[in-house]
Amino acid sequence: MEDIERFIEGFGRFQKQYFAAGHPLFASLREGQHPSTLVIGCCDSRVDPALLTDSAPGDMFVVRNIANLVPPCTPQAPPGVSSAIEFAVCNLQVERVIVLGHARCGGIAALMAPRQLAPETDFVGRWMKIAEPVRQRIESGYQHRSLDERRRLLEQASILQSLDNLMTYPWIASRVAQGSLKLHGWYFDMECGALMAYSARQQCFLPMVPAAQAGPRAA
């Protein structure tokens, strides 16, 4: 119950900030939303896109799922994620899509060491099959690397797989070709507090915001 009370108190602070003080933001948002960015992030409780980017309500349209995966555009694609992407791109006309992955991803860990559950109830395992081709490439090409290194490689490679899968949606591919939609792959390294972005030119993830500097130790 302590968590519930904390959440309720938190909403009270939110209410005071955006409603009780005559803040104009929600007066505008009541008329509709116009986010410029779609973020496809992970469900992980440590990786809240709005918190990480210090964004206000209405700034971004967020789709969160296990391991920030995008299924390819097929009749069998899970409609929940695909419909959210369609709404953001076709209805809201977002200008960019960011696939936001992160270090220590539980979904990627599950892909590398699957649990022994019955197929009909292993929802995580079935969902993570989207990234199975990437796992096979990493495991076969980097056998000499440590488990932690392979996991990090897979976390980043799955972001690129999701970017490739986004391009299988015709209404995304056409807007990218027209230059009205940009796709980005970001990686939050919670080990050191850095934010990295994929560079197609360098073919690797490079720091956009470098690792946080450790503050002075308490006496």
Coordinates of C-alpha atoms in Angstrom, one line a residue:
M1 CA 0.0 0.0 0.0
E2 CA 2.9 2.4 0.5
D3 CA 3.6 2.4 -3.3
I4 CA -0.1 3.1 -4.0
E5 CA -0.1 6.1 -1.6
R6 CA 3.2 7.3 -3.2
F7 CA 1.6 7.2 -6.6
I8 CA -1.5 9.0 -5.5
E9 CA 0.6 11.7 -3.8
G10 CA 2.6 12.0 -7.0
F11 CA -0.5 12.6 -9.0
G12 CA -1.5 15.3 -6.6
R13 CA 1.8 17.0 -7.4
F14 CA 1.2 16.6 -11.1
Q15 CA -2.2 18.0 -10.7
K16 CA -0.9 21.1 -8.9
Q17 CA 1.7 21.7 -11.5
Y18 CA -0.4 21.3 -14.6
F19 CA -4.0 22.1 -13.5
A20 CA -4.2 24.0 -10.2
A21 CA -1.8 26.7 -11.2
G22 CA -3.5 27.7 -14.4
H23 CA -0.8 26.0 -16.5
P24 CA -1.7 26.4 -20.2
L25 CA -0.4 23.1 -21.4
F26 CA -3.4 20.9 -20.9
A27 CA -5.7 23.6 -22.1
S28 CA -4.0 23.1 -25.4
L29 CA -3.7 19.3 -25.1
R30 CA -7.4 18.9 -24.5
E31 CA -7.9 20.0 -28.1
G32 CA -5.7 17.2 -29.4
Q33 CA -2.2 15.9 -29.4
H34 CA 0.5 16.9 -31.8
P35 CA 3.7 15.0 -30.8
S36 CA 6.7 15.4 -33.2
T37 CA 8.2 12.1 -32.2
L38 CA 7.3 8.4 -31.8
V39 CA 9.5 6.6 -29.4
I40 CA 9.5 2.8 -29.4
G41 CA 10.9 1.9 -26.0
C42 CA 11.2 -1.0 -23.6
C43 CA 8.7 -1.8 -20.8
D44 CA 11.6 -1.9 -18.4
S45 CA 10.7 0.2 -15.3
R46 CA 14.2 1.8 -15.3
V47 CA 13.9 3.2 -18.9
D48 CA 11.1 5.7 -19.1
P49 CA 11.6 7.7 -22.3
A50 CA 9.8 10.8 -21.0
L51 CA 11.9 10.8 -17.9
L52 CA 15.2 10.1 -19.7
T53 CA 14.6 13.0 -22.1
D54 CA 13.0 15.4 -19.6
S55 CA 9.9 15.7 -21.9
A56 CA 6.6 17.3 -21.1
P57 CA 3.2 15.8 -21.7
G58 CA 2.4 15.9 -25.4
D59 CA 6.0 15.9 -26.5
M60 CA 6.2 12.3 -27.6
F61 CA 4.0 9.4 -28.6
V62 CA 5.4 6.3 -26.8
V63 CA 5.0 2.6 -27.6
R64 CA 6.6 0.3 -25.0
N65 CA 7.1 -3.4 -25.3
I66 CA 9.5 -6.1 -24.1
A67 CA 12.9 -5.2 -25.6
N68 CA 11.6 -2.3 -27.8
L69 CA 11.0 -4.6 -30.7
V70 CA 9.2 -3.8 -34.0
P71 CA 7.6 -6.8 -35.8
P72 CA 7.9 -6.8 -39.5
C73 CA 4.9 -5.8 -41.6
T74 CA 3.1 -9.1 -42.2
P75 CA -0.5 -10.2 -41.8
Q76 CA 0.7 -12.0 -38.6
A77 CA 2.3 -9.0 -37.0
P78 CA 1.0 -8.4 -33.5
P79 CA -1.6 -5.6 -34.0
G80 CA -0.9 -3.8 -30.7
V81 CA 2.5 -2.5 -31.6
S82 CA 1.9 -2.2 -35.3
S83 CA -1.4 -0.3 -34.8
A84 CA 0.3 2.2 -32.5
I85 CA 3.1 2.8 -35.0
E86 CA 0.5 3.2 -37.7
F87 CA -1.5 5.8 -35.7
A88 CA 1.6 7.8 -34.9
V89 CA 2.9 7.9 -38.4
C90 CA -0.3 8.1 -40.4
N91 CA -2.7 9.9 -38.1
L92 CA -0.4 12.1 -36.0
Q93 CA 2.2 12.6 -38.8
V94 CA 5.2 12.4 -36.5
E95 CA 8.4 13.7 -37.9
R96 CA 10.8 11.1 -36.4
V97 CA 10.8 7.6 -35.0
I98 CA 13.3 6.7 -32.3
V99 CA 13.9 3.1 -31.3
L100 CA 15.3 3.3 -27.8
G101 CA 17.1 0.3 -26.5
H102 CA 19.1 0.0 -23.3
A103 CA 21.7 -2.0 -21.4
R104 CA 20.8 -4.8 -19.1
C105 CA 17.6 -5.5 -21.0
G106 CA 15.7 -8.4 -19.5
G107 CA 14.0 -9.3 -22.8
I108 CA 17.4 -9.7 -24.5
A109 CA 18.6 -11.8 -21.5
A110 CA 15.5 -14.0 -21.9
L111 CA 16.3 -14.4 -25.6
M112 CA 19.8 -15.6 -24.8
A113 CA 18.7 -18.0 -22.0
P114 CA 15.1 -18.9 -22.7
R115 CA 13.0 -20.3 -19.9
Q116 CA 11.5 -23.8 -20.1
L117 CA 7.8 -22.9 -20.4
A118 CA 5.0 -24.4 -22.4
P119 CA 4.9 -22.7 -25.8
E120 CA 1.2 -21.7 -25.4
T121 CA 2.0 -19.8 -22.2
D122 CA 5.5 -18.5 -22.9
F123 CA 4.5 -15.1 -24.2
V124 CA 7.9 -13.5 -23.7
G125 CA 9.6 -16.3 -25.6
R126 CA 7.1 -16.0 -28.5
W127 CA 7.5 -12.2 -28.7
M128 CA 11.3 -12.4 -28.6
K129 CA 11.3 -14.6 -31.7
I130 CA 11.2 -11.4 -33.6
A131 CA 14.9 -10.9 -32.7
E132 CA 15.9 -14.6 -33.1
P133 CA 17.7 -14.0 -36.4
V134 CA 19.8 -11.3 -34.7
R135 CA 20.6 -13.6 -31.8
Q136 CA 21.8 -16.3 -34.2
R137 CA 24.1 -13.9 -36.0
I138 CA 25.6 -12.6 -32.7
E139 CA 26.1 -16.1 -31.2
S140 CA 27.7 -17.5 -34.4
G141 CA 29.9 -14.4 -35.1
Y142 CA 31.1 -13.5 -31.6
Q143 CA 31.6 -16.9 -29.9
H144 CA 34.9 -15.7 -28.5
R145 CA 33.2 -12.8 -26.6
S146 CA 32.0 -12.9 -23.0
L147 CA 28.3 -13.3 -22.2
D148 CA 28.1 -9.6 -21.2
E149 CA 29.7 -8.5 -24.4
R150 CA 27.4 -10.7 -26.5
R151 CA 24.4 -9.4 -24.7
R152 CA 25.4 -5.8 -25.3
L153 CA 26.0 -6.6 -29.0
L154 CA 22.6 -8.2 -29.2
E155 CA 20.9 -5.3 -27.4
Q156 CA 22.3 -2.9 -30.0
A157 CA 21.8 -5.2 -33.0
S158 CA 18.1 -5.7 -32.1
I159 CA 17.7 -1.9 -32.4
L160 CA 19.0 -2.1 -35.9
Q161 CA 16.7 -5.0 -36.7
S162 CA 13.7 -2.9 -35.5
L163 CA 14.8 -0.1 -37.7
D164 CA 15.0 -2.5 -40.7
N165 CA 11.5 -3.8 -39.7
L166 CA 10.1 -0.3 -39.7
M167 CA 11.0 0.0 -43.3
T168 CA 8.8 -2.9 -44.2
Y169 CA 5.8 -0.8 -43.5
P170 CA 4.9 0.9 -46.8
W171 CA 3.6 4.1 -45.3
I172 CA 6.9 4.4 -43.4
A173 CA 9.2 3.6 -46.3
S174 CA 7.4 6.2 -48.5
R175 CA 7.7 9.0 -46.0
V176 CA 11.4 8.1 -45.4
A177 CA 12.0 8.3 -49.1
Q178 CA 10.2 11.7 -49.3
G179 CA 12.4 13.0 -46.4
S180 CA 9.4 13.8 -44.2
L181 CA 10.2 11.0 -41.6
K182 CA 13.5 10.2 -40.0
L183 CA 14.4 7.0 -38.2
H184 CA 16.9 6.9 -35.3
G185 CA 18.4 4.1 -33.2
W186 CA 19.3 5.1 -29.6
Y187 CA 20.9 3.1 -26.8
F188 CA 20.8 4.1 -23.2
D189 CA 23.8 2.7 -21.3
M190 CA 22.6 2.7 -17.8
E191 CA 26.0 1.3 -16.7
C192 CA 27.5 4.8 -17.0
G193 CA 24.6 7.1 -17.9
A194 CA 25.5 7.6 -21.5
L195 CA 23.1 8.0 -24.5
M196 CA 24.3 6.6 -27.8
A197 CA 23.0 6.9 -31.3
Y198 CA 23.6 4.6 -34.3
S199 CA 25.7 6.2 -37.0
A200 CA 25.1 4.7 -40.4
R201 CA 28.3 6.3 -41.7
Q202 CA 30.5 4.8 -38.9
Q203 CA 28.3 1.7 -38.6
C204 CA 28.3 1.7 -34.9
F205 CA 26.7 3.4 -31.9
L206 CA 28.4 6.6 -30.9
P207 CA 27.9 8.8 -27.8
M208 CA 25.5 11.7 -28.1
V209 CA 25.7 12.4 -24.4
P210 CA 28.8 10.9 -22.9
A211 CA 29.0 9.0 -19.7
A212 CA 28.1 10.9 -16.5
Q213 CA 30.9 12.3 -14.5
A214 CA 31.0 10.9 -11.0
G215 CA 30.3 13.5 -8.4
P216 CA 32.5 14.1 -5.4
R217 CA 32.4 11.4 -2.7
A218 CA 30.7 12.4 0.6
A219 CA 33.2 12.9 3.4

